[in-house]
Amino acid sequence: MSQLISIAVPVYNEEKNIPVFWHKLNEIILSKITAYQWEVIFINDGSRDKTIEELEKLSKIDARIRIIDFSRNFGKEVALTAGLNHCRGDACLMVDADLQHPLEKIPEFLEKWEAGFEVIVGVREKNKGEGLVKRIGSYFFYKIINSIAETKITSKATDFRLLDRIVIDEFNKLPEKNRMTRALIDWLGFRRAYVHFNANPRLHGKASYSLWKLFRLAFNSFISFSLFPLRLAGYLGIIITLLSGALGLFILITKYILGTMSFSGSVILAVIILFLIGIVLICLGLIALYIANIHTEVTNRPLYIIRKSKVRI
Ligand code: UDP
Ligand code: MG
């Protein structure tokens, strides 16, 4: 039997894109590459337009289509997770429905998979029609997260990815709720290869990932992949305590011992308060370290991931 490839497509208000997407997918991939069996899983992420009707129409004419219909909008990260949870393929490819991910590149993903790579990541070279704010935002996001996070996250790496079954199985074991699919896959490791592509402009509709949603996602990833924000209070406290301590000492010596300079009462009071604030912040930092410990325990990620080769077991 030939191998089964799953394609997971999260859709949110994509009624206009779905027929075009399906037509193109069928034309240049499904009907062309017959060496594999295919299943296409659409995850309807609580769309408020006719997306589900379009999907049901398609699934009636093609048995390879499966639909997961969310009761409300849970976000793309969760939709992708559902796709990975439910796919049955020997590999699963994740694609956006707005044709921003060029379907022509799919054979390249499959070639690399056949060559033994387990995670094949689509890397976006150019993104036509993306605003300056988003581009600058993503630049800084990757700069910051890579300098503070324990896991390296490839910049420009997109969700356009193919995962081998062994990676999907490990991914499905990860228990955390607040998640960024891409970063979790990066955390898992495995043999990876990259496919470079130029993103097309969105076909119909507008990107539903608003800046605010992206900001929240970015902020969540800082928190779940790095303990640095937690330690920040402590660092700040150390700096303030040292500086105000030195200043206090300076005042003490010049005013009371040398008697060369005099300082008003409010200056002295300010320095004392600063010193105390520093100490409070240090204590916060200490508490943060304990919270950090609780955080890693609660996240409950496995300590290590073993590559179970199909041959070795
Ligand atoms: N999407 C989703 N749930 C959401 C937002 C988006 O399933 O809450 C889907 C959307 O239908 C599309 C993909 O995720 O297939 C990428 O979304 P979008 O084009 O809005 O984001 P961007 O291209 O900016 O990454
Ligand atoms: Mg898009």
mmCIF file of C-alpha atoms and ligand atoms in Angstrom:
data_model
loop_
_atom_site.group_PDB
_atom_site.id
_atom_site.type_symbol
_atom_site.label_atom_id
_atom_site.label_comp_id
_atom_site.label_asym_id
_atom_site.label_seq_id
_atom_site.Cartn_x
_atom_site.Cartn_y
_atom_site.Cartn_z
ATOM 1 C CA MET A 1 0.000 0.000 0.000
ATOM 2 C CA SER A 2 1.250 3.417 -0.788
ATOM 3 C CA GLN A 3 1.826 5.854 2.012
ATOM 4 C CA LEU A 4 -0.822 8.259 3.212
ATOM 5 C CA ILE A 5 -0.071 11.971 3.322
ATOM 6 C CA SER A 6 -2.355 14.239 5.351
ATOM 7 C CA ILE A 7 -2.774 17.893 4.564
ATOM 8 C CA ALA A 8 -4.080 19.981 7.463
ATOM 9 C CA VAL A 9 -5.669 23.307 6.561
ATOM 10 C CA PRO A 10 -6.914 25.672 9.282
ATOM 11 C CA VAL A 11 -9.712 27.867 7.965
ATOM 12 C CA TYR A 12 -11.313 30.917 9.495
ATOM 13 C CA ASN A 13 -13.730 32.919 7.356
ATOM 14 C CA GLU A 14 -12.309 31.605 4.087
ATOM 15 C CA GLU A 15 -15.521 30.992 2.091
ATOM 16 C CA LYS A 16 -14.086 32.615 -1.023
ATOM 17 C CA ASN A 17 -10.694 30.981 -0.819
ATOM 18 C CA ILE A 18 -11.787 27.403 -0.204
ATOM 19 C CA PRO A 19 -13.092 26.540 -3.712
ATOM 20 C CA VAL A 20 -10.004 28.075 -5.346
ATOM 21 C CA PHE A 21 -7.670 26.443 -2.845
ATOM 22 C CA TRP A 22 -9.242 23.029 -3.338
ATOM 23 C CA HIS A 23 -9.290 23.333 -7.116
ATOM 24 C CA LYS A 24 -5.631 24.254 -7.219
ATOM 25 C CA LEU A 25 -4.594 21.616 -4.685
ATOM 26 C CA ASN A 26 -6.441 18.949 -6.592
ATOM 27 C CA GLU A 27 -5.087 20.071 -9.943
ATOM 28 C CA ILE A 28 -1.391 20.448 -9.178
ATOM 29 C CA ILE A 29 -0.914 17.985 -6.309
ATOM 30 C CA LEU A 30 -3.579 15.400 -5.543
ATOM 31 C CA SER A 31 -4.295 14.315 -9.089
ATOM 32 C CA LYS A 32 -0.667 14.709 -10.229
ATOM 33 C CA ILE A 33 1.186 12.904 -7.468
ATOM 34 C CA THR A 34 -0.421 9.506 -7.432
ATOM 35 C CA ALA A 35 2.430 7.737 -5.693
ATOM 36 C CA TYR A 36 0.734 8.578 -2.387
ATOM 37 C CA GLN A 37 -2.737 8.378 -0.951
ATOM 38 C CA TRP A 38 -4.043 11.688 0.312
ATOM 39 C CA GLU A 39 -6.353 13.004 2.969
ATOM 40 C CA VAL A 40 -7.131 16.682 3.419
ATOM 41 C CA ILE A 41 -8.312 17.819 6.836
ATOM 42 C CA PHE A 42 -9.963 21.206 7.028
ATOM 43 C CA ILE A 43 -10.215 22.602 10.522
ATOM 44 C CA ASN A 44 -13.033 25.128 10.573
ATOM 45 C CA ASP A 45 -12.006 27.448 13.369
ATOM 46 C CA GLY A 46 -15.440 28.871 14.195
ATOM 47 C CA SER A 47 -15.892 30.763 10.930
ATOM 48 C CA ARG A 48 -18.729 33.243 10.833
ATOM 49 C CA ASP A 49 -19.282 33.102 7.071
ATOM 50 C CA LYS A 50 -20.253 30.242 4.741
ATOM 51 C CA THR A 51 -16.952 28.380 5.173
ATOM 52 C CA ILE A 52 -18.577 25.251 6.606
ATOM 53 C CA GLU A 53 -21.140 25.088 3.776
ATOM 54 C CA GLU A 54 -18.337 25.299 1.228
ATOM 55 C CA LEU A 55 -16.442 22.549 3.000
ATOM 56 C CA GLU A 56 -19.459 20.266 3.211
ATOM 57 C CA LYS A 57 -20.164 20.806 -0.462
ATOM 58 C CA LEU A 58 -16.628 19.714 -1.286
ATOM 59 C CA SER A 59 -16.622 16.745 1.067
ATOM 60 C CA LYS A 60 -19.689 15.367 -0.681
ATOM 61 C CA ILE A 61 -17.854 15.171 -3.976
ATOM 62 C CA ASP A 62 -14.497 14.030 -2.639
ATOM 63 C CA ALA A 63 -14.072 11.349 -0.005
ATOM 64 C CA ARG A 64 -10.500 12.406 0.752
ATOM 65 C CA ILE A 65 -11.793 15.495 2.550
ATOM 66 C CA ARG A 66 -12.314 15.417 6.301
ATOM 67 C CA ILE A 67 -13.713 18.267 8.344
ATOM 68 C CA ILE A 68 -13.125 19.209 11.966
ATOM 69 C CA ASP A 69 -15.681 21.832 12.927
ATOM 70 C CA PHE A 70 -14.854 23.898 16.032
ATOM 71 C CA SER A 71 -17.714 25.289 18.100
ATOM 72 C CA ARG A 72 -16.067 28.716 18.120
ATOM 73 C CA ASN A 73 -12.874 30.451 17.155
ATOM 74 C CA PHE A 74 -9.986 28.934 19.071
ATOM 75 C CA GLY A 75 -7.147 30.375 17.004
ATOM 76 C CA LYS A 76 -4.855 28.955 14.373
ATOM 77 C CA GLU A 77 -2.443 27.368 16.848
ATOM 78 C CA VAL A 78 -5.195 25.247 18.336
ATOM 79 C CA ALA A 79 -6.630 24.483 14.893
ATOM 80 C CA LEU A 80 -3.260 23.160 13.737
ATOM 81 C CA THR A 81 -2.986 21.119 16.913
ATOM 82 C CA ALA A 82 -6.383 19.564 16.207
ATOM 83 C CA GLY A 83 -5.245 18.771 12.669
ATOM 84 C CA LEU A 84 -2.148 17.006 13.976
ATOM 85 C CA ASN A 85 -4.184 15.178 16.632
ATOM 86 C CA HIS A 86 -6.612 13.784 14.078
ATOM 87 C CA CYS A 87 -4.499 13.144 10.991
ATOM 88 C CA ARG A 88 -3.896 9.539 10.018
ATOM 89 C CA GLY A 89 -1.103 10.020 7.519
ATOM 90 C CA ASP A 90 2.489 8.812 7.581
ATOM 91 C CA ALA A 91 3.284 12.498 7.326
ATOM 92 C CA CYS A 92 1.241 15.638 7.729
ATOM 93 C CA LEU A 93 1.653 18.859 5.816
ATOM 94 C CA MET A 94 0.196 22.074 7.230
ATOM 95 C CA VAL A 95 -0.920 24.693 4.713
ATOM 96 C CA ASP A 96 -2.795 28.017 4.897
ATOM 97 C CA ALA A 97 -6.019 28.224 2.931
ATOM 98 C CA ASP A 98 -5.413 31.708 1.546
ATOM 99 C CA LEU A 99 -2.853 30.432 -1.008
ATOM 100 C CA GLN A 100 -0.068 32.401 0.648
ATOM 101 C CA HIS A 101 1.806 29.136 0.913
ATOM 102 C CA PRO A 102 2.650 28.127 -2.662
ATOM 103 C CA LEU A 103 1.270 24.646 -3.304
ATOM 104 C CA GLU A 104 3.827 24.159 -6.098
ATOM 105 C CA LYS A 105 6.412 23.642 -3.370
ATOM 106 C CA ILE A 106 4.726 20.570 -1.904
ATOM 107 C CA PRO A 107 6.734 18.103 -4.057
ATOM 108 C CA GLU A 108 9.922 19.624 -2.626
ATOM 109 C CA PHE A 109 8.678 18.928 0.924
ATOM 110 C CA LEU A 110 7.911 15.334 -0.047
ATOM 111 C CA GLU A 111 11.325 14.849 -1.648
ATOM 112 C CA LYS A 112 13.055 15.962 1.535
ATOM 113 C CA TRP A 113 10.794 13.733 3.588
ATOM 114 C CA GLU A 114 11.647 10.760 1.382
ATOM 115 C CA ALA A 115 15.308 11.654 1.862
ATOM 116 C CA GLY A 116 14.894 10.963 5.581
ATOM 117 C CA PHE A 117 14.184 14.360 7.109
ATOM 118 C CA GLU A 118 11.513 14.382 9.797
ATOM 119 C CA VAL A 119 10.570 18.044 10.032
ATOM 120 C CA ILE A 120 10.556 20.058 6.821
ATOM 121 C CA VAL A 121 10.063 23.746 7.452
ATOM 122 C CA GLY A 122 8.939 26.287 4.895
ATOM 123 C CA VAL A 123 11.069 29.418 5.166
ATOM 124 C CA ARG A 124 9.538 32.583 3.817
ATOM 125 C CA GLU A 125 11.888 34.600 1.653
ATOM 126 C CA LYS A 126 9.713 37.476 0.596
ATOM 127 C CA ASN A 127 6.245 38.299 1.758
ATOM 128 C CA LYS A 128 4.372 40.325 -0.781
ATOM 129 C CA GLY A 129 1.713 42.578 0.628
ATOM 130 C CA GLU A 130 2.745 42.472 4.271
ATOM 131 C CA GLY A 131 2.716 45.750 6.170
ATOM 132 C CA LEU A 132 5.836 47.426 7.496
ATOM 133 C CA VAL A 133 4.650 47.171 11.099
ATOM 134 C CA LYS A 134 4.219 43.395 10.830
ATOM 135 C CA ARG A 135 7.627 43.003 9.219
ATOM 136 C CA ILE A 136 9.409 45.116 11.824
ATOM 137 C CA GLY A 137 7.423 43.391 14.569
ATOM 138 C CA SER A 138 8.415 39.931 13.400
ATOM 139 C CA TYR A 139 12.055 41.004 13.028
ATOM 140 C CA PHE A 140 12.211 42.136 16.654
ATOM 141 C CA PHE A 141 10.159 39.193 17.893
ATOM 142 C CA TYR A 142 12.708 36.704 16.557
ATOM 143 C CA LYS A 143 15.671 38.838 17.655
ATOM 144 C CA ILE A 144 14.356 39.050 21.214
ATOM 145 C CA ILE A 145 13.075 35.515 21.589
ATOM 146 C CA ASN A 146 16.289 34.042 20.236
ATOM 147 C CA SER A 147 18.383 36.057 22.622
ATOM 148 C CA ILE A 148 16.360 35.108 25.697
ATOM 149 C CA ALA A 149 14.676 31.776 24.963
ATOM 150 C CA GLU A 150 16.187 28.396 25.683
ATOM 151 C CA THR A 151 14.947 26.988 22.347
ATOM 152 C CA LYS A 152 16.228 28.429 19.086
ATOM 153 C CA ILE A 153 13.381 29.494 16.837
ATOM 154 C CA THR A 154 14.235 29.996 13.173
ATOM 155 C CA SER A 155 13.190 33.408 11.964
ATOM 156 C CA LYS A 156 11.023 33.505 8.841
ATOM 157 C CA ALA A 157 10.158 29.877 9.496
ATOM 158 C CA THR A 158 6.440 29.538 8.861
ATOM 159 C CA ASP A 159 3.692 27.084 9.706
ATOM 160 C CA PHE A 160 4.035 25.694 6.170
ATOM 161 C CA ARG A 161 5.574 22.445 7.412
ATOM 162 C CA LEU A 162 5.658 18.745 6.880
ATOM 163 C CA LEU A 163 6.004 16.467 9.893
ATOM 164 C CA ASP A 164 6.831 12.793 9.895
ATOM 165 C CA ARG A 165 4.557 10.464 11.855
ATOM 166 C CA ILE A 166 7.133 10.044 14.632
ATOM 167 C CA VAL A 167 7.170 13.824 15.153
ATOM 168 C CA ILE A 168 3.371 14.019 15.103
ATOM 169 C CA ASP A 169 3.141 11.312 17.768
ATOM 170 C CA GLU A 170 5.582 13.172 20.020
ATOM 171 C CA PHE A 171 3.819 16.480 19.366
ATOM 172 C CA ASN A 172 0.506 14.946 20.381
ATOM 173 C CA LYS A 173 1.967 14.055 23.777
ATOM 174 C CA LEU A 174 2.813 17.662 24.645
ATOM 175 C CA PRO A 175 0.339 18.714 27.308
ATOM 176 C CA GLU A 176 0.538 22.482 27.507
ATOM 177 C CA LYS A 177 -2.515 24.573 26.772
ATOM 178 C CA ASN A 178 -1.029 27.927 25.898
ATOM 179 C CA ARG A 179 0.840 27.057 22.772
ATOM 180 C CA MET A 180 2.582 28.251 19.678
ATOM 181 C CA THR A 181 2.673 25.270 17.355
ATOM 182 C CA ARG A 182 5.792 26.312 15.493
ATOM 183 C CA ALA A 183 7.844 26.868 18.608
ATOM 184 C CA LEU A 184 6.755 23.543 20.094
ATOM 185 C CA ILE A 185 7.800 21.725 16.935
ATOM 186 C CA ASP A 186 11.149 23.496 17.109
ATOM 187 C CA TRP A 187 11.456 22.448 20.731
ATOM 188 C CA LEU A 188 10.907 18.805 19.745
ATOM 189 C CA GLY A 189 14.016 18.753 17.584
ATOM 190 C CA PHE A 190 14.385 15.872 15.052
ATOM 191 C CA ARG A 191 16.141 15.932 11.692
ATOM 192 C CA ARG A 192 15.082 19.051 9.904
ATOM 193 C CA ALA A 193 15.336 20.455 6.411
ATOM 194 C CA TYR A 194 14.206 23.752 4.930
ATOM 195 C CA VAL A 195 12.268 24.679 1.825
ATOM 196 C CA HIS A 196 12.511 28.316 0.752
ATOM 197 C CA PHE A 197 9.513 29.996 -0.783
ATOM 198 C CA ASN A 198 8.137 33.401 -1.668
ATOM 199 C CA ALA A 199 4.783 34.032 -0.018
ATOM 200 C CA ASN A 200 1.991 35.128 -2.337
ATOM 201 C CA PRO A 201 -0.369 37.911 -1.393
ATOM 202 C CA ARG A 202 -3.567 36.710 0.287
ATOM 203 C CA LEU A 203 -6.161 35.679 -2.305
ATOM 204 C CA HIS A 204 -9.440 36.910 -0.815
ATOM 205 C CA GLY A 205 -10.296 38.559 2.461
ATOM 206 C CA LYS A 206 -7.821 39.995 4.886
ATOM 207 C CA ALA A 207 -5.463 38.372 7.339
ATOM 208 C CA SER A 208 -7.432 37.650 10.472
ATOM 209 C CA TYR A 209 -4.334 37.720 12.570
ATOM 210 C CA SER A 210 -4.616 41.268 13.764
ATOM 211 C CA LEU A 211 -1.598 43.033 15.213
ATOM 212 C CA TRP A 212 -3.090 42.680 18.662
ATOM 213 C CA LYS A 213 -3.523 38.898 18.259
ATOM 214 C CA LEU A 214 0.052 38.629 16.978
ATOM 215 C CA PHE A 215 1.306 40.680 19.893
ATOM 216 C CA ARG A 216 -0.508 38.392 22.327
ATOM 217 C CA LEU A 217 0.932 35.338 20.623
ATOM 218 C CA ALA A 218 4.415 36.849 20.744
ATOM 219 C CA PHE A 219 4.009 37.743 24.401
ATOM 220 C CA ASN A 220 2.761 34.257 25.262
ATOM 221 C CA SER A 221 5.723 32.697 23.527
ATOM 222 C CA PHE A 222 8.136 34.880 25.469
ATOM 223 C CA ILE A 223 6.531 33.663 28.628
ATOM 224 C CA SER A 224 6.362 29.992 27.746
ATOM 225 C CA PHE A 225 9.782 29.701 26.143
ATOM 226 C CA SER A 226 11.802 31.926 28.394
ATOM 227 C CA LEU A 227 12.140 32.662 32.083
ATOM 228 C CA PHE A 228 13.890 35.935 31.389
ATOM 229 C CA PRO A 229 10.836 38.194 31.956
ATOM 230 C CA LEU A 230 10.448 36.556 35.360
ATOM 231 C CA ARG A 231 14.000 37.280 36.347
ATOM 232 C CA LEU A 232 13.799 40.859 35.122
ATOM 233 C CA ALA A 233 12.373 42.182 38.404
ATOM 234 C CA GLY A 234 15.245 40.640 40.310
ATOM 235 C CA TYR A 235 17.884 42.111 38.003
ATOM 236 C CA LEU A 236 16.239 45.511 38.238
ATOM 237 C CA GLY A 237 16.209 45.225 42.018
ATOM 238 C CA ILE A 238 19.919 44.399 42.147
ATOM 239 C CA ILE A 239 20.786 47.406 39.985
ATOM 240 C CA ILE A 240 18.619 49.812 42.000
ATOM 241 C CA THR A 241 19.885 48.522 45.340
ATOM 242 C CA LEU A 242 23.526 48.791 44.275
ATOM 243 C CA LEU A 243 23.129 52.294 42.856
ATOM 244 C CA SER A 244 21.107 53.708 45.722
ATOM 245 C CA GLY A 245 23.350 51.932 48.218
ATOM 246 C CA ALA A 246 26.380 53.598 46.693
ATOM 247 C CA LEU A 247 24.598 56.925 46.659
ATOM 248 C CA GLY A 248 23.604 56.517 50.311
ATOM 249 C CA LEU A 249 27.160 55.708 51.239
ATOM 250 C CA PHE A 250 28.365 58.750 49.351
ATOM 251 C CA ILE A 251 25.881 60.966 51.207
ATOM 252 C CA LEU A 252 26.808 59.430 54.534
ATOM 253 C CA ILE A 253 30.509 60.017 54.040
ATOM 254 C CA THR A 254 30.366 63.512 52.557
ATOM 255 C CA LYS A 255 27.749 64.834 54.936
ATOM 256 C CA TYR A 256 28.478 63.227 58.275
ATOM 257 C CA ILE A 257 32.115 62.213 58.137
ATOM 258 C CA LEU A 258 33.839 64.714 55.866
ATOM 259 C CA GLY A 259 31.201 67.390 56.343
ATOM 260 C CA THR A 260 32.031 68.876 52.929
ATOM 261 C CA MET A 261 28.583 68.768 51.378
ATOM 262 C CA SER A 262 25.111 68.968 52.754
ATOM 263 C CA PHE A 263 22.025 67.220 51.436
ATOM 264 C CA SER A 264 18.425 68.110 52.102
ATOM 265 C CA GLY A 265 16.215 65.738 54.027
ATOM 266 C CA SER A 266 14.131 64.889 50.962
ATOM 267 C CA VAL A 267 17.202 63.784 49.008
ATOM 268 C CA ILE A 268 18.184 61.458 51.843
ATOM 269 C CA LEU A 269 14.635 60.182 52.089
ATOM 270 C CA ALA A 270 14.522 59.539 48.331
ATOM 271 C CA VAL A 271 17.713 57.512 48.478
ATOM 272 C CA ILE A 272 16.441 55.453 51.402
ATOM 273 C CA ILE A 273 13.156 54.756 49.585
ATOM 274 C CA LEU A 274 15.023 53.791 46.409
ATOM 275 C CA PHE A 275 17.170 51.403 48.416
ATOM 276 C CA LEU A 276 14.102 49.776 49.924
ATOM 277 C CA ILE A 277 12.376 49.517 46.547
ATOM 278 C CA GLY A 278 15.468 47.761 45.253
ATOM 279 C CA ILE A 279 15.274 45.250 48.093
ATOM 280 C CA VAL A 280 11.571 44.651 47.442
ATOM 281 C CA LEU A 281 12.305 44.026 43.768
ATOM 282 C CA ILE A 282 15.072 41.580 44.653
ATOM 283 C CA CYS A 283 12.579 39.692 46.812
ATOM 284 C CA LEU A 284 10.141 39.673 43.892
ATOM 285 C CA GLY A 285 12.902 38.273 41.715
ATOM 286 C CA LEU A 286 13.483 35.524 44.263
ATOM 287 C CA ILE A 287 9.802 34.662 44.316
ATOM 288 C CA ALA A 288 9.929 34.694 40.521
ATOM 289 C CA LEU A 289 12.606 32.023 40.588
ATOM 290 C CA TYR A 290 10.325 29.788 42.619
ATOM 291 C CA ILE A 291 7.475 30.509 40.215
ATOM 292 C CA ALA A 292 9.828 29.626 37.364
ATOM 293 C CA ASN A 293 10.349 26.237 38.965
ATOM 294 C CA ILE A 294 6.610 25.744 39.358
ATOM 295 C CA HIS A 295 6.163 26.871 35.761
ATOM 296 C CA THR A 296 8.464 24.183 34.366
ATOM 297 C CA GLU A 297 6.817 21.545 36.538
ATOM 298 C CA VAL A 298 3.319 22.566 35.513
ATOM 299 C CA THR A 299 4.154 22.868 31.805
ATOM 300 C CA ASN A 300 5.050 19.244 32.219
ATOM 301 C CA ARG A 301 6.910 18.877 28.965
ATOM 302 C CA PRO A 302 8.727 15.581 28.681
ATOM 303 C CA LEU A 303 12.355 15.726 29.772
ATOM 304 C CA TYR A 304 13.606 14.305 26.500
ATOM 305 C CA ILE A 305 12.339 13.037 23.182
ATOM 306 C CA ILE A 306 13.561 9.765 21.753
ATOM 307 C CA ARG A 307 13.678 9.204 18.033
ATOM 308 C CA LYS A 308 11.846 5.948 17.459
ATOM 309 C CA SER A 309 13.018 4.848 14.093
ATOM 310 C CA LYS A 310 10.631 2.708 12.112
ATOM 311 C CA VAL A 311 13.407 0.143 11.730
ATOM 312 C CA ARG A 312 14.866 0.053 15.215
ATOM 313 C CA ILE A 313 11.820 -0.769 17.303
HETATM 314 N N1 UDP B 1 -6.817 30.965 10.761
HETATM 315 C C1 UDP B 1 -7.480 30.158 11.681
HETATM 316 N N2 UDP B 1 -7.939 30.719 12.857
HETATM 317 C C2 UDP B 1 -7.745 32.037 13.157
HETATM 318 C C3 UDP B 1 -7.036 32.830 12.227
HETATM 319 C C4 UDP B 1 -6.580 32.266 11.053
HETATM 320 O O1 UDP B 1 -7.678 28.969 11.451
HETATM 321 O O2 UDP B 1 -8.190 32.477 14.218
HETATM 322 C C5 UDP B 1 -6.323 30.363 9.490
HETATM 323 C C6 UDP B 1 -6.709 31.129 8.229
HETATM 324 O O3 UDP B 1 -7.963 30.711 7.729
HETATM 325 C C7 UDP B 1 -5.581 30.787 7.274
HETATM 326 C C8 UDP B 1 -4.383 30.633 8.220
HETATM 327 O O4 UDP B 1 -4.916 30.380 9.509
HETATM 328 O O5 UDP B 1 -5.790 29.579 6.592
HETATM 329 C C9 UDP B 1 -3.491 31.864 8.225
HETATM 330 O O6 UDP B 1 -4.234 32.987 8.640
HETATM 331 P P1 UDP B 1 -3.990 34.451 8.087
HETATM 332 O O7 UDP B 1 -3.829 34.416 6.609
HETATM 333 O O8 UDP B 1 -5.077 35.284 8.655
HETATM 334 O O9 UDP B 1 -2.635 34.840 8.801
HETATM 335 P P2 UDP B 1 -1.185 35.195 8.183
HETATM 336 O O10 UDP B 1 -1.197 34.875 6.716
HETATM 337 O O11 UDP B 1 -1.012 36.610 8.469
HETATM 338 O O12 UDP B 1 -0.259 34.297 8.945
HETATM 339 MG MG MG B 2 -2.402 34.489 5.266
#
